[in-house]
mmCIF file of C-alpha atoms and ligand atoms in Angstrom:
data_model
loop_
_atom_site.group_PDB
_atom_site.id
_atom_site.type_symbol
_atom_site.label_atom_id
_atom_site.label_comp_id
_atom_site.label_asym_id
_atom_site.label_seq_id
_atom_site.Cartn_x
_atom_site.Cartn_y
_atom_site.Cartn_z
ATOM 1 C CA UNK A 148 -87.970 2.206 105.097
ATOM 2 C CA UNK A 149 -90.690 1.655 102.867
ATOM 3 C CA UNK A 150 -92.818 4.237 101.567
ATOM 4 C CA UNK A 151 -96.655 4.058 102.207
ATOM 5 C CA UNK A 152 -97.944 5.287 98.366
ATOM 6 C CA UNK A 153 -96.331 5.180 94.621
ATOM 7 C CA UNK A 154 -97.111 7.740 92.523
ATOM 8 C CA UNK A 155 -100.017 6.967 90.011
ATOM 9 C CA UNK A 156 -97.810 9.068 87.157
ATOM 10 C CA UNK A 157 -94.903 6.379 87.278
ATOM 11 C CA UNK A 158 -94.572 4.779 89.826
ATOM 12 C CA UNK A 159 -92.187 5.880 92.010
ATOM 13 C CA UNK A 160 -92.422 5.065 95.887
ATOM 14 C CA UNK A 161 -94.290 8.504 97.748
ATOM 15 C CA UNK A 162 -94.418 9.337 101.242
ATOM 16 C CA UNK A 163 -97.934 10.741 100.023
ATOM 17 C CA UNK A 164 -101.190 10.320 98.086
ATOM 18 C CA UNK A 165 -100.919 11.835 94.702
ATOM 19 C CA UNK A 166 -98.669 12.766 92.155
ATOM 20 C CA UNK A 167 -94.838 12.883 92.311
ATOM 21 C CA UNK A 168 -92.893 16.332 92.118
ATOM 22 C CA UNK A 169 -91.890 15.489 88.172
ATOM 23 C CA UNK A 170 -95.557 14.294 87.228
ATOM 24 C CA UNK A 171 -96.817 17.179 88.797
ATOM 25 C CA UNK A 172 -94.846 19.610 86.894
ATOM 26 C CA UNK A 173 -95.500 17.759 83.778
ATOM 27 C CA UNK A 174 -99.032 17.791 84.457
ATOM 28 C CA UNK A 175 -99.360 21.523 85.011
ATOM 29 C CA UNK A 176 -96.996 21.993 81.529
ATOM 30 C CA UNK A 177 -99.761 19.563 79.447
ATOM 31 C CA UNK A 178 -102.210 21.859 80.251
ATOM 32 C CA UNK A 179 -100.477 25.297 79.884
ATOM 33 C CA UNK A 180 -99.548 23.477 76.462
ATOM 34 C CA UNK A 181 -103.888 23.109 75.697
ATOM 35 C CA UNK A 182 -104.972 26.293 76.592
ATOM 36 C CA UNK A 183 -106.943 27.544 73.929
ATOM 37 C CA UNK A 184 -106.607 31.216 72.282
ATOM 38 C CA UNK A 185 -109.569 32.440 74.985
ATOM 39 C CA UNK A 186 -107.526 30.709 77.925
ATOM 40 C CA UNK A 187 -104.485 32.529 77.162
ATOM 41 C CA UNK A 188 -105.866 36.215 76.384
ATOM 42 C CA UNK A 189 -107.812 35.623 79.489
ATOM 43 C CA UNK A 190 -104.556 35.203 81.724
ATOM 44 C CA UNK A 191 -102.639 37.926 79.531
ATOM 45 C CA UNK A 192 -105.444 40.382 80.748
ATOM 46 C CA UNK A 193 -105.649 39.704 84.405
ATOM 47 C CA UNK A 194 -101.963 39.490 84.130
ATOM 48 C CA UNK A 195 -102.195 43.574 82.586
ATOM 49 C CA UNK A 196 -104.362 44.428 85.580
ATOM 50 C CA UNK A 197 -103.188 42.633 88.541
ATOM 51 C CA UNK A 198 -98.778 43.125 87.139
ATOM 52 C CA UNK A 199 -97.984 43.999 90.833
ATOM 53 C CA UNK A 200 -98.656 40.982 92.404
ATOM 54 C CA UNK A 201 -96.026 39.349 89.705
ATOM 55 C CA UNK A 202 -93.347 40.514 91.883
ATOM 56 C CA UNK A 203 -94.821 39.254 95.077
ATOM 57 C CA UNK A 204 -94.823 35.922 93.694
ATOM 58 C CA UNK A 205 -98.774 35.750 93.817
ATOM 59 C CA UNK A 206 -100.546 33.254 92.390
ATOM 60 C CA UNK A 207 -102.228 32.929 89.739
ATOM 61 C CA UNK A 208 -100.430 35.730 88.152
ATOM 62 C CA UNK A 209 -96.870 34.483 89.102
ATOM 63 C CA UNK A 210 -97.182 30.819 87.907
ATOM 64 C CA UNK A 211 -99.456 32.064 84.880
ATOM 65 C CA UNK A 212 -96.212 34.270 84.306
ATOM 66 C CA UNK A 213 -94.090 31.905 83.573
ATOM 67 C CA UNK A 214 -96.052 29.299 81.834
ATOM 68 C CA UNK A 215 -96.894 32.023 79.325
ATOM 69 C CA UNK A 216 -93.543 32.607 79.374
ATOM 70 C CA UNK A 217 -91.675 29.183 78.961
ATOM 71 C CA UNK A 218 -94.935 27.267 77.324
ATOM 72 C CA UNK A 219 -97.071 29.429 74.797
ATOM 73 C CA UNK A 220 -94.061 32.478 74.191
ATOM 74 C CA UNK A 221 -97.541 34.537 75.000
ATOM 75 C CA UNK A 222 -95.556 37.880 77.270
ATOM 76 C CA UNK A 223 -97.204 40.195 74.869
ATOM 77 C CA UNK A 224 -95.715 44.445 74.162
ATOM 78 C CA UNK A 225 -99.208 45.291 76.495
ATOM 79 C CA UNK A 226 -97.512 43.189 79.138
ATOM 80 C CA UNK A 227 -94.497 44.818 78.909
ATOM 81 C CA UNK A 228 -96.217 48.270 78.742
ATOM 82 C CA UNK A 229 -97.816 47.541 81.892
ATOM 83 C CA UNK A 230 -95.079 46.265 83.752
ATOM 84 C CA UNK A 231 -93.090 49.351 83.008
ATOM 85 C CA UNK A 232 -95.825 51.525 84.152
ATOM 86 C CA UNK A 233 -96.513 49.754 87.243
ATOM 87 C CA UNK A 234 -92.425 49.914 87.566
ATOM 88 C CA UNK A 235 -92.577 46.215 88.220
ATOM 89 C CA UNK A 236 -88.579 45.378 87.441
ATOM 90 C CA UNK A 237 -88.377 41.875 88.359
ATOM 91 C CA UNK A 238 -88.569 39.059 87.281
ATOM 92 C CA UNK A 239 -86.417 40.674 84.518
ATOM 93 C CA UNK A 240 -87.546 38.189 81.397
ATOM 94 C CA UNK A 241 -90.834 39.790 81.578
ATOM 95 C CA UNK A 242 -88.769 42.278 79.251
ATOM 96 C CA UNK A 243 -87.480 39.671 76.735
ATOM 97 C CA UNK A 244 -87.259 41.719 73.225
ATOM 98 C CA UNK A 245 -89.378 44.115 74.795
ATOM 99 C CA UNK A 246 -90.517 46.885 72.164
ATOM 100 C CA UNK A 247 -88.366 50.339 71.950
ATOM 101 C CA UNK A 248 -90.783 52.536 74.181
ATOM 102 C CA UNK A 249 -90.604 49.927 76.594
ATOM 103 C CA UNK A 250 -86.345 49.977 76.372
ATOM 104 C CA UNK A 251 -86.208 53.823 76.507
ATOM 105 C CA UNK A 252 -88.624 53.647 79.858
ATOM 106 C CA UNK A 253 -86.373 50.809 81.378
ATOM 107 C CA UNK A 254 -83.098 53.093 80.165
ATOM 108 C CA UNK A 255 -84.585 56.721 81.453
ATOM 109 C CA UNK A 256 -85.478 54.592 84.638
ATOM 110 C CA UNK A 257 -81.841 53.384 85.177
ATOM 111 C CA UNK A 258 -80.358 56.434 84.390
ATOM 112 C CA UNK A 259 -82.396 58.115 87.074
ATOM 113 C CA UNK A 260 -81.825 55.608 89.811
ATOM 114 C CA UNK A 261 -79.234 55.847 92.773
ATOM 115 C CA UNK A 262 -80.458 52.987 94.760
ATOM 116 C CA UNK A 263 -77.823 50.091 93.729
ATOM 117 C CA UNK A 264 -80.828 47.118 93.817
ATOM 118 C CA UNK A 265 -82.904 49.420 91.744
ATOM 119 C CA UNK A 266 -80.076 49.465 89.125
ATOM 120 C CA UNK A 267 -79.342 45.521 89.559
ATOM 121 C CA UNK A 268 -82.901 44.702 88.693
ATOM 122 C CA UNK A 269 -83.131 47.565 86.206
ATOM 123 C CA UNK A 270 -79.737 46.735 84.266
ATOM 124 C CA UNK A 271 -81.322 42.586 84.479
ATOM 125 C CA UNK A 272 -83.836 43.871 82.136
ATOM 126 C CA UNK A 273 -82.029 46.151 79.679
ATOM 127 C CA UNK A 274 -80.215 42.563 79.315
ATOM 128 C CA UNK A 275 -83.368 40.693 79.008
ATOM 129 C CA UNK A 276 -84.994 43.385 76.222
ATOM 130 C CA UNK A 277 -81.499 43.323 74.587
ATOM 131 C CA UNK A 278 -80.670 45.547 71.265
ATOM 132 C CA UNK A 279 -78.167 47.852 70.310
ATOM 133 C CA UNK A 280 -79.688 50.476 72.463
ATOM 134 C CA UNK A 281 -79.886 48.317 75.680
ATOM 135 C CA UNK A 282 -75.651 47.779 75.025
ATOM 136 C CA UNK A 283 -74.798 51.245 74.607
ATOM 137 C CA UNK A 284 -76.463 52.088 77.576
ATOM 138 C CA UNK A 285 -74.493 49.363 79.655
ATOM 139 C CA UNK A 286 -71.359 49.704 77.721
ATOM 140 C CA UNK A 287 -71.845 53.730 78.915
ATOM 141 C CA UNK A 288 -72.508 52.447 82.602
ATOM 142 C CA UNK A 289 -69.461 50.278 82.264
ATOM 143 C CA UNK A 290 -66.917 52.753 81.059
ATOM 144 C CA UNK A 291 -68.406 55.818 83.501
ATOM 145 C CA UNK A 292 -69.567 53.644 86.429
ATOM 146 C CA UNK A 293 -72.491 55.609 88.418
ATOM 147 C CA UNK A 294 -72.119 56.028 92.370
ATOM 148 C CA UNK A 295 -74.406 53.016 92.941
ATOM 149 C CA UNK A 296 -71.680 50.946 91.500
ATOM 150 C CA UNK A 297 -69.831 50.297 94.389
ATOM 151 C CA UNK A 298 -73.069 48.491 95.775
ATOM 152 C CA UNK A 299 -72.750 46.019 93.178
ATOM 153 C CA UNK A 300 -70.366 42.632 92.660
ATOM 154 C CA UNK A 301 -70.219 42.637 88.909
ATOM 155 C CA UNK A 302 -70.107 44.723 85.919
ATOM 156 C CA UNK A 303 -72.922 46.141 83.143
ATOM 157 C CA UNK A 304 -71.455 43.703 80.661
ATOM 158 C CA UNK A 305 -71.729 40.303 83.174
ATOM 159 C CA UNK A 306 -75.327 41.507 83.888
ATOM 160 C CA UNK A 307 -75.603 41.107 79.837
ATOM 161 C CA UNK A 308 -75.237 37.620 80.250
ATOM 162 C CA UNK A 309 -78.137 37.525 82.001
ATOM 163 C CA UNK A 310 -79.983 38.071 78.906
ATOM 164 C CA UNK A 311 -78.136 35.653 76.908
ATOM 165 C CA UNK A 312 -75.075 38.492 75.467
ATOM 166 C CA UNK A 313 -72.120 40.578 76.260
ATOM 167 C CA UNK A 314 -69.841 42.835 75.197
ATOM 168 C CA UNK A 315 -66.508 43.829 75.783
ATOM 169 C CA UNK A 316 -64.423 46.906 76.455
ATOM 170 C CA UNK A 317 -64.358 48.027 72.698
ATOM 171 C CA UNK A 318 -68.337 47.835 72.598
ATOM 172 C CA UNK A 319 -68.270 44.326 70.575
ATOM 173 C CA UNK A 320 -71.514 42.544 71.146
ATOM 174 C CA UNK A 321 -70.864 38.269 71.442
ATOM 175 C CA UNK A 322 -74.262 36.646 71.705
ATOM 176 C CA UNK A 323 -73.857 33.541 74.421
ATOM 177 C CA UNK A 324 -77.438 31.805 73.938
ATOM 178 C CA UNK A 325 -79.189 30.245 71.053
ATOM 179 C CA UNK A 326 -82.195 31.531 69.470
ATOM 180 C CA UNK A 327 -83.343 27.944 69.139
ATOM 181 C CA UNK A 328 -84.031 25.927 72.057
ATOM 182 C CA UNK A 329 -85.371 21.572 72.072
ATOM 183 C CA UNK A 330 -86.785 19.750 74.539
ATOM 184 C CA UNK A 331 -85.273 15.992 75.458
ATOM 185 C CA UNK A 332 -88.750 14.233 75.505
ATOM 186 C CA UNK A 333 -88.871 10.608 77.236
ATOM 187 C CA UNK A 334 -88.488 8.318 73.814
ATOM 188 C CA UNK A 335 -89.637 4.294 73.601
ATOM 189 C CA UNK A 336 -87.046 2.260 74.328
ATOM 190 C CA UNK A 337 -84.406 2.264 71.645
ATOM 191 C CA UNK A 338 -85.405 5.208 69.713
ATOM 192 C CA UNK A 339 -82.774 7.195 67.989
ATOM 193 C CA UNK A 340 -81.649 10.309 68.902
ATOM 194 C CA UNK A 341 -78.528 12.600 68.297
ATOM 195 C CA UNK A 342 -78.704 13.935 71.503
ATOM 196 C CA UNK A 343 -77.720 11.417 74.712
ATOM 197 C CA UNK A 344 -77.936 12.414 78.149
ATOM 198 C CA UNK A 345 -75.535 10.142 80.056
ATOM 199 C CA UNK A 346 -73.760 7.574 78.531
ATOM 200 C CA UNK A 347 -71.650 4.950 80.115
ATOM 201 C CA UNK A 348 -67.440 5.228 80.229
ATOM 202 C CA UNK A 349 -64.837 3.108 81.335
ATOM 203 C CA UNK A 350 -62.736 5.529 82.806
ATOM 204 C CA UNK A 351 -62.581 6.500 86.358
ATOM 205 C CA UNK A 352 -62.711 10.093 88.145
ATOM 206 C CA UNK A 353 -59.089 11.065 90.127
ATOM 207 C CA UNK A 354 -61.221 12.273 93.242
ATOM 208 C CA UNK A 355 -63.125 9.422 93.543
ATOM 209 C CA UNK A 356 -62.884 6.520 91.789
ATOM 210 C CA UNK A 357 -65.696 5.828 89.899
ATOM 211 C CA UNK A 358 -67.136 5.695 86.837
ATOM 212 C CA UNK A 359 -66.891 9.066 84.379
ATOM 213 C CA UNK A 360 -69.752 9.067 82.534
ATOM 214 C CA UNK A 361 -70.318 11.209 79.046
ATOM 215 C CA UNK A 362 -73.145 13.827 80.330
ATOM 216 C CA UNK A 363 -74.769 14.850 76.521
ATOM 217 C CA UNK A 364 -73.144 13.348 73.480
ATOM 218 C CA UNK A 365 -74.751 15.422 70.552
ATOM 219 C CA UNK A 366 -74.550 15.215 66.523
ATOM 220 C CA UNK A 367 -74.664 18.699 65.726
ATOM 221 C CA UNK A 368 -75.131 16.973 62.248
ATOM 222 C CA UNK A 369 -78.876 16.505 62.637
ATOM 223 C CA UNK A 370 -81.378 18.617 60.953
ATOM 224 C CA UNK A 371 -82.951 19.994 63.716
ATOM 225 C CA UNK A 372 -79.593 20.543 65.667
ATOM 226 C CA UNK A 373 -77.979 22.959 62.756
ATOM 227 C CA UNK A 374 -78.080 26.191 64.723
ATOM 228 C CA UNK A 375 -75.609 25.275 66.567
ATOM 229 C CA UNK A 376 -73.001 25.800 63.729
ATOM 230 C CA UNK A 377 -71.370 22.004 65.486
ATOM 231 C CA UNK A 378 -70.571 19.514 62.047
ATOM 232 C CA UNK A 379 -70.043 16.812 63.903
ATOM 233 C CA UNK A 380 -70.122 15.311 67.317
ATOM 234 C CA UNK A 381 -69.922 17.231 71.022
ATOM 235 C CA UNK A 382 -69.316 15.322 73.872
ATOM 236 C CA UNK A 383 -69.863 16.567 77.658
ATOM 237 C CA UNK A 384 -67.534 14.411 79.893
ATOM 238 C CA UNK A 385 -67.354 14.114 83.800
ATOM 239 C CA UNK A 386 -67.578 12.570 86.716
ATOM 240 C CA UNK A 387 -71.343 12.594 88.020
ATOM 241 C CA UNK A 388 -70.346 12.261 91.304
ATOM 242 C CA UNK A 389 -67.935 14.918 91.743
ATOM 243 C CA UNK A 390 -69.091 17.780 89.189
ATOM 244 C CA UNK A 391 -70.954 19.307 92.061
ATOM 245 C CA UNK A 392 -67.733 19.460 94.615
ATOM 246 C CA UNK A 393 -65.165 20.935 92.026
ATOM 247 C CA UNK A 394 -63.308 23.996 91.832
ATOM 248 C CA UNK A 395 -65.278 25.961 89.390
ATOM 249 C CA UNK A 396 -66.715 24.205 86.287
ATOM 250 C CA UNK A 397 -65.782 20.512 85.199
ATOM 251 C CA UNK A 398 -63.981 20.657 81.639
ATOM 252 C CA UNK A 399 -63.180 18.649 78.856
ATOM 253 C CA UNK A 400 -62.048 19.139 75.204
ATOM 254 C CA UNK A 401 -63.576 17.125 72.529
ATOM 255 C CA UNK A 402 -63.322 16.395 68.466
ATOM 256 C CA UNK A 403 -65.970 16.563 66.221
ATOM 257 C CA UNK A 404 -65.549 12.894 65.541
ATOM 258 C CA UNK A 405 -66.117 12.218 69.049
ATOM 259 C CA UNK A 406 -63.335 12.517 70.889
ATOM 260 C CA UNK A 407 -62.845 13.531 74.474
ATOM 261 C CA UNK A 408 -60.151 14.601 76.418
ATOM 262 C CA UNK A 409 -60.805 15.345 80.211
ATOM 263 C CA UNK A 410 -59.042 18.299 81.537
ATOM 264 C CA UNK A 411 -57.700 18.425 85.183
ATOM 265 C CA UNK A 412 -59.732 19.709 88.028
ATOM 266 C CA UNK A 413 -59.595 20.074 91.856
ATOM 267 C CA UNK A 414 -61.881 19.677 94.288
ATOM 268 C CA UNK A 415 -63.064 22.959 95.893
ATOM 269 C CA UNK A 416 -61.737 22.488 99.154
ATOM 270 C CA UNK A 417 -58.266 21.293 97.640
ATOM 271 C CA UNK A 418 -58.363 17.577 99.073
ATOM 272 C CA UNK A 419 -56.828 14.984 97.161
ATOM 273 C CA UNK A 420 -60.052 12.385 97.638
ATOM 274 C CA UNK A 421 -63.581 12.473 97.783
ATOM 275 C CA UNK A 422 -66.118 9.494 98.438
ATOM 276 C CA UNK A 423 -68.137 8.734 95.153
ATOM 277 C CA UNK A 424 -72.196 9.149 95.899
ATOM 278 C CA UNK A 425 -73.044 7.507 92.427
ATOM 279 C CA UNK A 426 -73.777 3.852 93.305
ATOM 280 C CA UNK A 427 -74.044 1.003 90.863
ATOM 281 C CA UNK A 428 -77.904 1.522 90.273
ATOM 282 C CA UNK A 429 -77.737 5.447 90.337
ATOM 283 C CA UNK A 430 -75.111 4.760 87.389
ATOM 284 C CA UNK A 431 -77.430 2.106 85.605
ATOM 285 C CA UNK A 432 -80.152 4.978 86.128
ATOM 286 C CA UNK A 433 -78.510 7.708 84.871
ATOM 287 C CA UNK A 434 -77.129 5.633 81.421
ATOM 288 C CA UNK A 435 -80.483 3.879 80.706
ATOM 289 C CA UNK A 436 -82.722 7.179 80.987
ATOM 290 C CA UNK A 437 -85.228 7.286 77.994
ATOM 291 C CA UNK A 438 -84.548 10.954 77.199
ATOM 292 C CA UNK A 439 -84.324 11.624 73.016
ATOM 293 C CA UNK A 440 -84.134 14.947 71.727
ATOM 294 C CA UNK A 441 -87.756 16.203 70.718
ATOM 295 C CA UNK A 442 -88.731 16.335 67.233
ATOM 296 C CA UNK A 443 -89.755 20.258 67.114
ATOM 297 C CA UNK A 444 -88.713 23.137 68.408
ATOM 298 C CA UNK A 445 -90.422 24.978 71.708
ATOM 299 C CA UNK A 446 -90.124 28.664 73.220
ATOM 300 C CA UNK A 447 -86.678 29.925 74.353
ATOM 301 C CA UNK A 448 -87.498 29.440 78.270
ATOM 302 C CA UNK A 449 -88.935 26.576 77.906
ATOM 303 C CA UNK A 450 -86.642 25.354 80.567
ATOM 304 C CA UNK A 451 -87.440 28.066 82.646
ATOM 305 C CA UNK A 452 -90.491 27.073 84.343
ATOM 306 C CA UNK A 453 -90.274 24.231 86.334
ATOM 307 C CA UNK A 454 -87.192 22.277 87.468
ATOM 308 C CA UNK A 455 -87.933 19.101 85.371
ATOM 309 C CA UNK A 456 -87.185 19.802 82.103
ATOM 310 C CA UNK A 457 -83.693 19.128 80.334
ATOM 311 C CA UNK A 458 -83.298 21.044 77.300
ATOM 312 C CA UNK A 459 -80.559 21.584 74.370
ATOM 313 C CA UNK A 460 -80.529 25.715 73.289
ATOM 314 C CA UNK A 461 -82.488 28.767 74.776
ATOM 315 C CA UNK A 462 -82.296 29.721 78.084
ATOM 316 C CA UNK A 463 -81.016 27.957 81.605
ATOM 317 C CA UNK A 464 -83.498 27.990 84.758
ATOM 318 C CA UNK A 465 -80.217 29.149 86.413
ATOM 319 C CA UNK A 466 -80.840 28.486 90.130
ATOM 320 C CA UNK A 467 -78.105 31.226 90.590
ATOM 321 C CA UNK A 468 -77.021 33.955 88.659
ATOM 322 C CA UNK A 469 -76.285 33.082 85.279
ATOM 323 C CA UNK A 470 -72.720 32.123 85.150
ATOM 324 C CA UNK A 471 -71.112 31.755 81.689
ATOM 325 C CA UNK A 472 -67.386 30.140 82.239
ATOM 326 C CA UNK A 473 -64.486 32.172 80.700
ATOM 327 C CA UNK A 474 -63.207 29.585 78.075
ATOM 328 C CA UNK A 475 -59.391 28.352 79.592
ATOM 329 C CA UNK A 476 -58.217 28.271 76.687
ATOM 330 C CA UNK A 477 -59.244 31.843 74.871
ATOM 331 C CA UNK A 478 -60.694 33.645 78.309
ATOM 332 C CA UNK A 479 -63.945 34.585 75.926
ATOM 333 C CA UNK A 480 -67.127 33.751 77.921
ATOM 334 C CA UNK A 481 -68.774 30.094 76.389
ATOM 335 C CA UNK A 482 -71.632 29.742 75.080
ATOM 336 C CA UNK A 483 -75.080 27.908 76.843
ATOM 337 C CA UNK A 484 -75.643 25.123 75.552
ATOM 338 C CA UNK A 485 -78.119 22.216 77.601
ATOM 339 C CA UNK A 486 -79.310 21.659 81.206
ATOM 340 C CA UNK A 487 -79.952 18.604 82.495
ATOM 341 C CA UNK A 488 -82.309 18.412 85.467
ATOM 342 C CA UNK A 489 -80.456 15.734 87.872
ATOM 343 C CA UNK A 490 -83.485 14.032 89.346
ATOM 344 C CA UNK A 491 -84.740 13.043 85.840
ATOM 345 C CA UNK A 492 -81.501 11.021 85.823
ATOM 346 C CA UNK A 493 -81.152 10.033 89.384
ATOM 347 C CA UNK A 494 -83.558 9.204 91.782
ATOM 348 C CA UNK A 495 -83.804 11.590 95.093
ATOM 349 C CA UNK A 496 -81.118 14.442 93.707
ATOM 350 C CA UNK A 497 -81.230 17.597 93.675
ATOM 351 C CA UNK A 498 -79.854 20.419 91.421
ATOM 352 C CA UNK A 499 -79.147 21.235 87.631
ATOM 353 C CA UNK A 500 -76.225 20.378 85.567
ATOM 354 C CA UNK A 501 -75.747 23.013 83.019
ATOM 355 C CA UNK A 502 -73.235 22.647 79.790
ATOM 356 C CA UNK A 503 -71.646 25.236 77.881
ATOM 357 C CA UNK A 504 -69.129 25.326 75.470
ATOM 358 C CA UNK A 505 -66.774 27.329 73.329
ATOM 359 C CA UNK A 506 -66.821 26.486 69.661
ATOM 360 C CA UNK A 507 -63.639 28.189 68.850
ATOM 361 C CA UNK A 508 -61.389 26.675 71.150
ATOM 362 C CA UNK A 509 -63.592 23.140 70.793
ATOM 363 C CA UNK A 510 -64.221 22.682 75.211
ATOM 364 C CA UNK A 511 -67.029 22.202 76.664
ATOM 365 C CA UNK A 512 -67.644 22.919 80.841
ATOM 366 C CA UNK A 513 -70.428 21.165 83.437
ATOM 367 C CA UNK A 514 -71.322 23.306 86.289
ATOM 368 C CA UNK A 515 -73.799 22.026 88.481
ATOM 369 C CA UNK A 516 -75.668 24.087 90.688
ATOM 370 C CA UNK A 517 -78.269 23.805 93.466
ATOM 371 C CA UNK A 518 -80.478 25.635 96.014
HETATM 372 ZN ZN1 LIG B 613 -65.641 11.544 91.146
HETATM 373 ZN ZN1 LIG B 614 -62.123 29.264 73.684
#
């Protein structure tokens, strides 16, 4: 079948006139990127008066949410104020190191609640504003569980990790995101970079038989890669084709001179072989992508907006819950640490590959997740 149009962005075949999915989203973040000072107080304010319609997805306010969120880190205290006061609870991040009066509204709230999605939504955004305050109240919730717990699959401290943190039994706080986050940018060809989304292997996967493929290889040596406390080199191994159809996360240990060492996994419905969906030009795709890691630093969600950016640090568009994997080696939770958006490195896929790792215990884990 061949398609009628090609995008005028680049060039990919289109079943329609106009811009491509990715093209489109990067259109709509180069101009949330040139709004001027006017532009942006203009959207905080209608965002103040109209905070209701946030949480019925309504445009403009929803999408203006979010790019003032992820783009121009512009979700001002007066936001805040006003979502509180309009108890508008989701989406939680509006409350992102939201100030104290804000916190003690979104605790007294919580602690006054009975209804179990109320204290879901309410507990997402205690995780989201995120100080020592916001953890005793959970850790309190945790150790006296309220009634409305039994509505609920997980525990105050796994709704932390929602806002990047948790904390465990004895009321120790382990932060699990970066305060840093980088864009991969497309780079001319040959450029430098110490990050490297998917490089070519010559081993082959156990369920399928093709090629493994090195997901991120990153040089935690580079300047602008230092908060990640990595002196040397990280390596994300797996098999592209199956990461999506194991049982729980794909894993691999690696050396900080850039060793890997894959560790075994099954396949969630426990057969033995799988067919491999990553076809000779998917796999020239995926290892000749022109992503480099950009040269400065954006907002912490700058992931979080559309579902066509890969970035190192911040925060994961999780497109479920945030899931941190329990390290197998010391059961603490990992830390995030990159997303890669699939169909910028394949053509037609879907979903997001997101990477954690845990520094102690030197492992990293893939899971890939999808709508
Ligand atoms: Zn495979
Ligand atoms: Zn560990």
């Amino acid at each position: 079948m061949s398609l009628k149009y090609t995008c005028p962005g680049c060039g990919t075949p289109l079943g329609y006139k106009g811009l491509c999915w990715n093209c489109k989203c990067e259109q709509e973040r180069t101009a949330a990127l040139a709004w001027t000072p006017q532009q942006i107080a203009e959207k905080q304010r209608n965002l103040i008066q109209n905070i209701r319609r946030l949480g019925d997805m309504e445009d403009p306010e929803f999408t203006d949410f979010w790019q003032l969120l992820s783009y121009r880190d512009a979700i001002t205290p007066e936001i805040q104020r006003a979502a509180l006061a309009a108890e508008a609870f989701w989406p939680c991040e509006i409350y992102y190191h939201a100030p104290a009066d804000v916190r003690d509204g979104l605790i007294h709230a919580l602690l006054s609640t009975e209804d179990s999605s109320a204290a879901s939504n309410l507990m997402s955004c205690l995780a989201m504003q995120g100080d020592d305050k916001a953890m005793e109240t959970l850790l309190e919730l945790e150790r006296n569980p309220r009634p409305w717990r039994k509505g609920l699959y997980a525990d105050p401290s796994s709704y932390a990790q929602i806002g990047g943190w948790t904390f465990d039994k004895e009321g120790h706080r382990t932060q699990l995101n970066f305060n840093t986050c980088y864009p991969m940018v497309k780079g001319t060809s040959g450029e430098k970079s110490p990050v490297r989304i998917g490089q070519p292997r010559e081993d082959t996967c156990p369920h399928c038989g093709g090629r493994m493929a090195d997901m991120l290889v990153l040089d935690g040596r580079d300047e602008r890669l230092r908060f990640l406390g990595l002196d040397g080199i990280l390596t994300a191994a797996c098999c592209p084709s199956c990461v999506g159809f194991l049982k729980g996360p794909a894993l691999n240990s690696f050396s900080l001179d850039g060793g890997v060492e894959i560790l075994p996994s099954e396949l969630f419905d426990g057969s033995e072989r799988m067919d491999c969906y990553v076809s000779p030009d998917d796999y020239k795709a995926l290892t000749e992508n022109p992503f480099v890691l950009g040269r400065a630093p954006v907002p912490l969600f700058y992931g979080c907006a559309s579902e066509d950016v890969n970035t190192v640090g911040g925060f994961g568009n999780w497109v479920q819950d945030a899931e941190y994997t329990a390290c197998p080696h010391c059961g603490k939770p990992m830390k995030y640490l990159a997303q890669i958006q699939w169909d910028t490195v394949f053509d037609c896929a879907e979903g997001t590959l997101y990477i954690e790792f845990c520094p102690d215990c030197q492992i990293v884990s893939m899971q890939h997740q999808q709508t």
